[in-house]
Amino acid sequence: MDGNRWATVAGFVGALGVLAVLVWVVGVDRTLSALLQADPAVLLAVVGIAVVWMTAWGLALWSVLAALGNPIAPATAILVYTAAVFSNNVTPFGQAGGEPLSALLISSAADSEYETGLAAIATVDTVHFVPSIGYAIIGFTFVAAGAVRLGRNLVFAAVAVAVLAVGLPLGAYFGWRYRYELEATVVRVFTPVVRALGRVVPRRSPPTAAVIETRIESFFAAIERIATDRRTVVQTLGLSAVGWGCLAASLWTSLYAIGYAVPVATVLLVVPLGSIASIAPLPGGSGAIETVLVTLLVSTAGVPAAAAASAVLIHRGATYLLPTLVGAGVASALGANHAAASPGE
């Protein structure tokens, strides 16, 4: 635990370092000046938009859990998803790093097997890619149409959109088509790893190969159950799209708060591309995401660097810092409940 704690601290130090360099490059005084000019009423609107975003994505989790036969109250699902966002925001590589902890929190709240919680959060995170691709394509189409020429950053955006639009659907198609082969591979690869870990973890006996295989099969069965439920898929996609719209609206409103009104297409392009930076080995991609957002805003909308930086800081304060703080409290409560429910483990 001490090693994990120090790794998290080191990650946040790195993220703060990246943010400090970003603000220094664009100008500390100019960034602070733009922040101080922000309209307080509009800042409250940014916070409200962030709440709607978390509500929409929390309801997406609620929809998936209901399809898996582990329904929870909508309000509980929203709070649990906030805790999941917290776990993503404090671990490197975004969702990839936070999903194991998120699955534990979800399974505790829904009183379900761990594999069910993992399938639920994996499904929600995967579904989020679909609307993001649609928004990015729409945004790039309008931004590119209005550009005099494609600069280096717009070329980067074009490549990123192409990868998202082609690579992800192909990956999903082949992953689904060969899901049973994939399941067999996962069982074969992870069984010896899990058994080895079981032998070194104190007070834990290594699970048998049959138990591991059953649990992995349970995870894939849950994924298949959701994927074949058309109503759940459509509902989850709709809620995800609402959430992405709110994220774009949050950035647009943050810019408006400091006196800049940019084309809507700009934020529809910038926000999904900025989320790609969450794969950086920093807590929730913090530092990397802000850098990408500022760079793209400057190159696509002509916003001054200091203004772009201040707007991004406002946007990320509402969509990163706020859910992290709220989610930390929810995660702590869920962790306490889980420990009380299983004192002998």
CSV table of C-alpha atoms in Angstrom, one decimal, residues 21-333:
chain,number,residue,atom,x,y,z
A,21,VAL,CA,5.3,24.3,-17.4
A,22,LEU,CA,2.2,24.8,-19.5
A,23,VAL,CA,1.1,27.9,-17.6
A,24,TRP,CA,4.7,29.2,-17.6
A,25,VAL,CA,5.0,28.8,-21.4
A,26,VAL,CA,1.8,30.7,-22.1
A,27,GLY,CA,2.4,33.3,-19.4
A,28,VAL,CA,1.6,33.1,-15.7
A,29,ASP,CA,0.5,36.8,-15.4
A,30,ARG,CA,-1.7,36.7,-18.5
A,31,THR,CA,-3.3,33.4,-17.5
A,32,LEU,CA,-4.1,34.7,-14.0
A,33,SER,CA,-5.4,37.9,-15.5
A,34,ALA,CA,-7.8,36.0,-17.7
A,35,LEU,CA,-9.0,33.8,-14.8
A,36,LEU,CA,-9.7,36.9,-12.7
A,37,GLN,CA,-11.9,38.3,-15.5
A,38,ALA,CA,-14.1,35.3,-15.5
A,39,ASP,CA,-17.8,36.0,-15.0
A,40,PRO,CA,-18.8,34.3,-11.6
A,41,ALA,CA,-22.4,33.6,-12.9
A,42,VAL,CA,-21.0,31.8,-15.9
A,43,LEU,CA,-18.6,29.8,-13.7
A,44,LEU,CA,-21.6,28.6,-11.8
A,45,ALA,CA,-23.1,27.5,-15.1
A,46,VAL,CA,-19.9,25.5,-15.8
A,47,VAL,CA,-20.3,23.7,-12.5
A,48,GLY,CA,-24.0,23.0,-13.3
A,49,ILE,CA,-23.1,21.5,-16.7
A,50,ALA,CA,-20.5,19.3,-15.0
A,51,VAL,CA,-23.2,18.0,-12.7
A,52,VAL,CA,-25.4,17.2,-15.6
A,53,TRP,CA,-22.5,15.4,-17.3
A,54,MET,CA,-21.9,13.2,-14.2
A,55,THR,CA,-25.6,12.5,-13.9
A,56,ALA,CA,-25.9,11.3,-17.5
A,57,TRP,CA,-22.9,9.0,-17.3
A,58,GLY,CA,-24.0,7.8,-13.9
A,59,LEU,CA,-27.4,6.8,-15.4
A,60,ALA,CA,-25.5,5.0,-18.1
A,61,LEU,CA,-24.0,2.8,-15.4
A,62,TRP,CA,-27.4,2.4,-13.9
A,63,SER,CA,-28.8,1.2,-17.2
A,64,VAL,CA,-26.0,-1.4,-17.6
A,65,LEU,CA,-26.3,-2.7,-14.1
A,66,ALA,CA,-30.1,-3.1,-14.5
A,67,ALA,CA,-29.4,-5.2,-17.7
A,68,LEU,CA,-27.0,-7.4,-15.7
A,69,GLY,CA,-29.7,-8.1,-13.1
A,70,ASN,CA,-28.1,-6.0,-10.4
A,71,PRO,CA,-30.2,-2.9,-10.3
A,72,ILE,CA,-29.4,0.0,-8.0
A,73,ALA,CA,-31.2,3.3,-7.4
A,74,PRO,CA,-30.4,5.9,-10.1
A,75,ALA,CA,-29.0,8.3,-7.4
A,76,THR,CA,-26.8,5.6,-6.1
A,77,ALA,CA,-25.5,4.8,-9.6
A,78,ILE,CA,-24.6,8.5,-10.1
A,79,LEU,CA,-22.7,8.6,-6.8
A,80,VAL,CA,-21.0,5.3,-7.6
A,81,TYR,CA,-19.9,6.5,-11.0
A,82,THR,CA,-18.5,9.6,-9.4
A,83,ALA,CA,-16.4,7.3,-7.2
A,84,ALA,CA,-15.3,5.5,-10.4
A,85,VAL,CA,-14.3,8.8,-11.9
A,86,PHE,CA,-12.3,9.4,-8.8
A,87,SER,CA,-10.4,6.1,-9.2
A,88,ASN,CA,-9.7,7.0,-12.9
A,89,ASN,CA,-8.5,10.4,-11.9
A,90,VAL,CA,-6.0,9.2,-9.3
A,91,THR,CA,-4.5,6.3,-11.3
A,92,PRO,CA,-2.2,6.5,-14.4
A,93,PHE,CA,-3.6,5.7,-17.9
A,94,GLY,CA,-7.1,7.0,-17.2
A,95,GLN,CA,-9.9,4.3,-17.4
A,96,ALA,CA,-7.4,1.6,-18.0
A,97,GLY,CA,-5.7,2.2,-14.7
A,98,GLY,CA,-8.8,2.9,-12.7
A,99,GLU,CA,-11.2,0.1,-13.9
A,100,PRO,CA,-10.1,-2.5,-11.4
A,101,LEU,CA,-10.8,-0.2,-8.4
A,102,SER,CA,-14.0,1.1,-10.1
A,103,ALA,CA,-15.2,-2.5,-10.5
A,104,LEU,CA,-14.6,-3.2,-6.8
A,105,LEU,CA,-16.6,0.0,-5.8
A,106,ILE,CA,-19.5,-0.9,-8.2
A,107,SER,CA,-19.7,-4.6,-7.0
A,108,SER,CA,-19.8,-3.3,-3.4
A,109,ALA,CA,-22.6,-0.8,-4.1
A,110,ALA,CA,-24.6,-3.3,-6.3
A,111,ASP,CA,-23.9,-6.3,-4.0
A,112,SER,CA,-22.7,-8.2,-7.0
A,113,GLU,CA,-19.7,-10.3,-8.1
A,114,TYR,CA,-16.5,-8.5,-8.9
A,115,GLU,CA,-16.7,-9.7,-12.5
A,116,THR,CA,-20.1,-8.1,-12.8
A,117,GLY,CA,-18.8,-4.8,-11.6
A,118,LEU,CA,-15.8,-5.1,-14.0
A,119,ALA,CA,-18.1,-5.9,-16.9
A,120,ALA,CA,-20.4,-2.9,-16.1
A,121,ILE,CA,-17.6,-0.3,-15.9
A,122,ALA,CA,-15.8,-1.8,-19.0
A,123,THR,CA,-19.0,-1.6,-21.0
A,124,VAL,CA,-19.8,2.0,-20.0
A,125,ASP,CA,-16.2,3.1,-20.8
A,126,THR,CA,-16.3,1.3,-24.1
A,127,VAL,CA,-19.7,2.8,-25.1
A,128,HIS,CA,-18.3,6.2,-24.4
A,129,PHE,CA,-16.0,5.9,-27.4
A,130,VAL,CA,-18.9,5.7,-29.9
A,131,PRO,CA,-20.4,9.2,-29.3
A,132,SER,CA,-16.9,10.7,-29.0
A,133,ILE,CA,-16.1,9.5,-32.5
A,134,GLY,CA,-19.3,11.0,-33.8
A,135,TYR,CA,-18.7,14.4,-32.2
A,136,ALA,CA,-15.1,14.4,-33.3
A,137,ILE,CA,-16.0,13.7,-36.9
A,138,ILE,CA,-18.7,16.4,-36.9
A,139,GLY,CA,-16.4,18.9,-35.3
A,140,PHE,CA,-13.5,18.2,-37.6
A,141,THR,CA,-15.7,18.4,-40.7
A,142,PHE,CA,-16.9,22.0,-39.8
A,143,VAL,CA,-13.5,23.1,-38.5
A,144,ALA,CA,-11.6,21.9,-41.6
A,145,ALA,CA,-14.3,23.4,-43.9
A,146,GLY,CA,-13.6,26.8,-42.3
A,147,ALA,CA,-9.9,26.6,-42.3
A,148,VAL,CA,-7.8,28.4,-44.9
A,149,ARG,CA,-5.3,25.5,-44.8
A,150,LEU,CA,-4.7,22.5,-42.7
A,151,GLY,CA,-2.0,23.4,-40.2
A,152,ARG,CA,0.2,20.8,-38.3
A,153,ASN,CA,-2.3,20.5,-35.5
A,154,LEU,CA,-5.2,20.1,-37.8
A,155,VAL,CA,-3.4,17.3,-39.6
A,156,PHE,CA,-2.8,15.7,-36.2
A,157,ALA,CA,-6.5,16.1,-35.5
A,158,ALA,CA,-7.4,14.5,-38.8
A,159,VAL,CA,-5.1,11.5,-38.1
A,160,ALA,CA,-6.5,11.1,-34.6
A,161,VAL,CA,-10.1,11.3,-35.9
A,162,ALA,CA,-9.3,8.7,-38.6
A,163,VAL,CA,-7.8,6.3,-36.1
A,164,LEU,CA,-10.8,6.7,-33.8
A,165,ALA,CA,-13.3,6.3,-36.6
A,166,VAL,CA,-11.7,3.3,-38.2
A,167,GLY,CA,-9.5,1.6,-35.6
A,168,LEU,CA,-12.0,1.4,-32.8
A,169,PRO,CA,-14.9,-0.1,-34.8
A,170,LEU,CA,-12.6,-2.6,-36.4
A,171,GLY,CA,-11.3,-3.6,-32.9
A,172,ALA,CA,-14.8,-3.9,-31.6
A,173,TYR,CA,-15.9,-6.0,-34.6
A,174,PHE,CA,-13.0,-8.5,-34.4
A,175,GLY,CA,-13.2,-8.6,-30.6
A,176,TRP,CA,-16.8,-9.6,-30.8
A,177,ARG,CA,-16.4,-12.0,-33.7
A,178,TYR,CA,-13.6,-13.8,-32.0
A,179,ARG,CA,-14.8,-13.3,-28.4
A,180,TYR,CA,-14.7,-17.0,-27.5
A,181,GLU,CA,-11.1,-17.3,-28.7
A,182,LEU,CA,-10.3,-14.1,-26.8
A,183,GLU,CA,-11.9,-15.6,-23.7
A,184,ALA,CA,-9.8,-18.8,-24.0
A,185,THR,CA,-6.6,-16.7,-24.5
A,186,VAL,CA,-7.4,-14.6,-21.4
A,187,VAL,CA,-8.0,-17.7,-19.3
A,188,ARG,CA,-4.7,-19.3,-20.6
A,189,VAL,CA,-2.6,-16.2,-20.0
A,190,PHE,CA,-4.0,-14.9,-16.7
A,191,THR,CA,-4.6,-18.2,-14.8
A,192,PRO,CA,-0.9,-18.8,-14.0
A,193,VAL,CA,-0.4,-15.0,-13.1
A,194,VAL,CA,-3.4,-15.0,-10.7
A,195,ARG,CA,-2.3,-18.2,-9.1
A,196,ALA,CA,1.2,-16.9,-8.6
A,197,LEU,CA,-0.1,-13.7,-7.0
A,198,GLY,CA,-2.4,-15.8,-4.8
A,199,ARG,CA,0.6,-17.6,-3.4
A,200,VAL,CA,2.4,-14.5,-2.3
A,201,VAL,CA,-0.5,-12.4,-1.0
A,202,PRO,CA,-0.6,-12.8,2.8
A,203,ARG,CA,-3.6,-14.7,4.3
A,204,ARG,CA,-4.8,-15.7,0.8
A,205,SER,CA,-4.7,-19.1,-0.7
A,206,PRO,CA,-4.1,-19.3,-4.5
A,207,PRO,CA,-7.4,-19.9,-6.4
A,208,THR,CA,-7.7,-23.0,-8.5
A,209,ALA,CA,-7.5,-22.9,-12.2
A,210,ALA,CA,-11.2,-23.9,-12.4
A,211,VAL,CA,-12.2,-20.9,-10.2
A,212,ILE,CA,-10.2,-18.5,-12.3
A,213,GLU,CA,-11.7,-19.9,-15.5
A,214,THR,CA,-15.2,-19.6,-14.1
A,215,ARG,CA,-14.7,-16.0,-13.1
A,216,ILE,CA,-13.3,-15.0,-16.4
A,217,GLU,CA,-16.1,-16.7,-18.2
A,218,SER,CA,-18.6,-14.9,-16.0
A,219,PHE,CA,-17.0,-11.6,-17.0
A,220,PHE,CA,-17.3,-12.4,-20.7
A,221,ALA,CA,-20.9,-13.7,-20.3
A,222,ALA,CA,-21.9,-10.4,-18.6
A,223,ILE,CA,-20.4,-8.4,-21.6
A,224,GLU,CA,-22.3,-10.6,-24.1
A,225,ARG,CA,-25.5,-10.2,-22.1
A,226,ILE,CA,-25.2,-6.4,-22.4
A,227,ALA,CA,-24.2,-6.4,-26.0
A,228,THR,CA,-27.2,-8.4,-27.1
A,229,ASP,CA,-29.7,-6.2,-25.2
A,230,ARG,CA,-30.6,-3.6,-27.8
A,231,ARG,CA,-32.6,-1.5,-25.5
A,232,THR,CA,-29.8,-1.2,-23.0
A,233,VAL,CA,-27.3,-0.4,-25.8
A,234,VAL,CA,-29.4,2.4,-27.2
A,235,GLN,CA,-30.2,3.8,-23.8
A,236,THR,CA,-26.6,3.8,-22.7
A,237,LEU,CA,-25.4,5.3,-26.0
A,238,GLY,CA,-27.9,8.1,-25.6
A,239,LEU,CA,-26.9,8.9,-22.1
A,240,SER,CA,-23.2,8.8,-23.1
A,241,ALA,CA,-23.9,11.2,-26.0
A,242,VAL,CA,-25.6,13.6,-23.5
A,243,GLY,CA,-22.5,13.4,-21.3
A,244,TRP,CA,-20.1,14.2,-24.1
A,245,GLY,CA,-22.4,17.1,-25.2
A,246,CYS,CA,-22.1,18.4,-21.6
A,247,LEU,CA,-18.3,18.1,-21.7
A,248,ALA,CA,-18.2,20.1,-24.9
A,249,ALA,CA,-20.6,22.6,-23.4
A,250,SER,CA,-18.4,22.9,-20.3
A,251,LEU,CA,-15.4,23.9,-22.3
A,252,TRP,CA,-17.4,26.3,-24.5
A,253,THR,CA,-18.9,28.0,-21.5
A,254,SER,CA,-15.5,28.2,-19.8
A,255,LEU,CA,-14.2,30.1,-22.8
A,256,TYR,CA,-17.4,32.3,-22.8
A,257,ALA,CA,-16.8,33.1,-19.1
A,258,ILE,CA,-13.5,34.9,-20.0
A,259,GLY,CA,-15.0,36.6,-23.0
A,260,TYR,CA,-14.4,34.2,-25.9
A,261,ALA,CA,-17.2,32.7,-28.0
A,262,VAL,CA,-15.8,30.0,-30.3
A,263,PRO,CA,-17.7,27.9,-32.9
A,264,VAL,CA,-19.4,24.9,-31.3
A,265,ALA,CA,-17.6,22.7,-33.9
A,266,THR,CA,-14.3,23.6,-32.2
A,267,VAL,CA,-15.2,22.2,-28.8
A,268,LEU,CA,-16.9,19.1,-30.4
A,269,LEU,CA,-13.6,18.3,-32.0
A,270,VAL,CA,-11.2,19.4,-29.2
A,271,VAL,CA,-12.9,17.6,-26.3
A,272,PRO,CA,-12.8,14.1,-27.7
A,273,LEU,CA,-9.3,14.5,-28.9
A,274,GLY,CA,-8.2,15.9,-25.6
A,275,SER,CA,-9.6,12.8,-23.9
A,276,ILE,CA,-7.1,10.6,-25.8
A,277,ALA,CA,-4.3,12.1,-23.7
A,278,SER,CA,-5.8,10.4,-20.6
A,279,ILE,CA,-3.6,7.4,-21.7
A,280,ALA,CA,-0.6,9.3,-20.5
A,281,PRO,CA,1.1,7.8,-17.4
A,282,LEU,CA,-0.2,10.6,-15.2
A,283,PRO,CA,-3.2,10.5,-12.8
A,284,GLY,CA,-6.2,10.7,-15.0
A,285,GLY,CA,-4.0,12.0,-17.8
A,286,SER,CA,-3.9,15.3,-15.9
A,287,GLY,CA,-1.4,17.7,-17.4
A,288,ALA,CA,-1.4,15.9,-20.8
A,289,ILE,CA,-5.1,16.6,-21.4
A,290,GLU,CA,-4.8,20.2,-20.5
A,291,THR,CA,-1.8,20.6,-22.9
A,292,VAL,CA,-3.7,19.0,-25.8
A,293,LEU,CA,-6.8,21.1,-25.2
A,294,VAL,CA,-4.9,24.4,-25.1
A,295,THR,CA,-2.8,23.5,-28.2
A,296,LEU,CA,-5.9,22.6,-30.2
A,297,LEU,CA,-7.9,25.6,-29.0
A,298,VAL,CA,-5.1,28.0,-30.1
A,299,SER,CA,-4.7,26.3,-33.5
A,300,THR,CA,-8.3,25.7,-34.4
A,301,ALA,CA,-10.1,28.7,-32.9
A,302,GLY,CA,-7.3,31.3,-32.8
A,303,VAL,CA,-7.9,31.8,-29.0
A,304,PRO,CA,-4.8,33.4,-27.3
A,305,ALA,CA,-2.8,30.9,-25.5
A,306,ALA,CA,-3.3,32.5,-22.0
A,307,ALA,CA,-7.0,32.7,-22.6
A,308,ALA,CA,-7.1,29.1,-23.7
A,309,ALA,CA,-5.1,28.0,-20.7
A,310,SER,CA,-7.4,29.8,-18.3
A,311,ALA,CA,-10.5,28.4,-19.9
A,312,VAL,CA,-9.1,24.9,-19.8
A,313,LEU,CA,-8.3,25.3,-16.2
A,314,ILE,CA,-11.8,26.3,-15.4
A,315,HIS,CA,-13.2,23.4,-17.5
A,316,ARG,CA,-10.9,20.9,-15.9
A,317,GLY,CA,-11.7,22.3,-12.4
A,318,ALA,CA,-15.3,21.4,-13.0
A,319,THR,CA,-14.9,18.1,-14.8
A,320,TYR,CA,-11.7,16.8,-13.1
A,321,LEU,CA,-11.2,18.4,-9.7
A,322,LEU,CA,-14.9,18.5,-8.6
A,323,PRO,CA,-15.8,14.8,-9.3
A,324,THR,CA,-12.5,13.8,-7.9
A,325,LEU,CA,-13.2,15.5,-4.6
A,326,VAL,CA,-16.8,14.2,-4.4
A,327,GLY,CA,-15.8,10.8,-5.6
A,328,ALA,CA,-13.1,10.5,-3.0
A,329,GLY,CA,-15.8,10.7,-0.3
A,330,VAL,CA,-18.1,8.2,-2.0
A,331,ALA,CA,-15.2,5.8,-2.6
A,332,SER,CA,-14.2,6.1,1.1
A,333,ALA,CA,-17.7,5.3,2.2
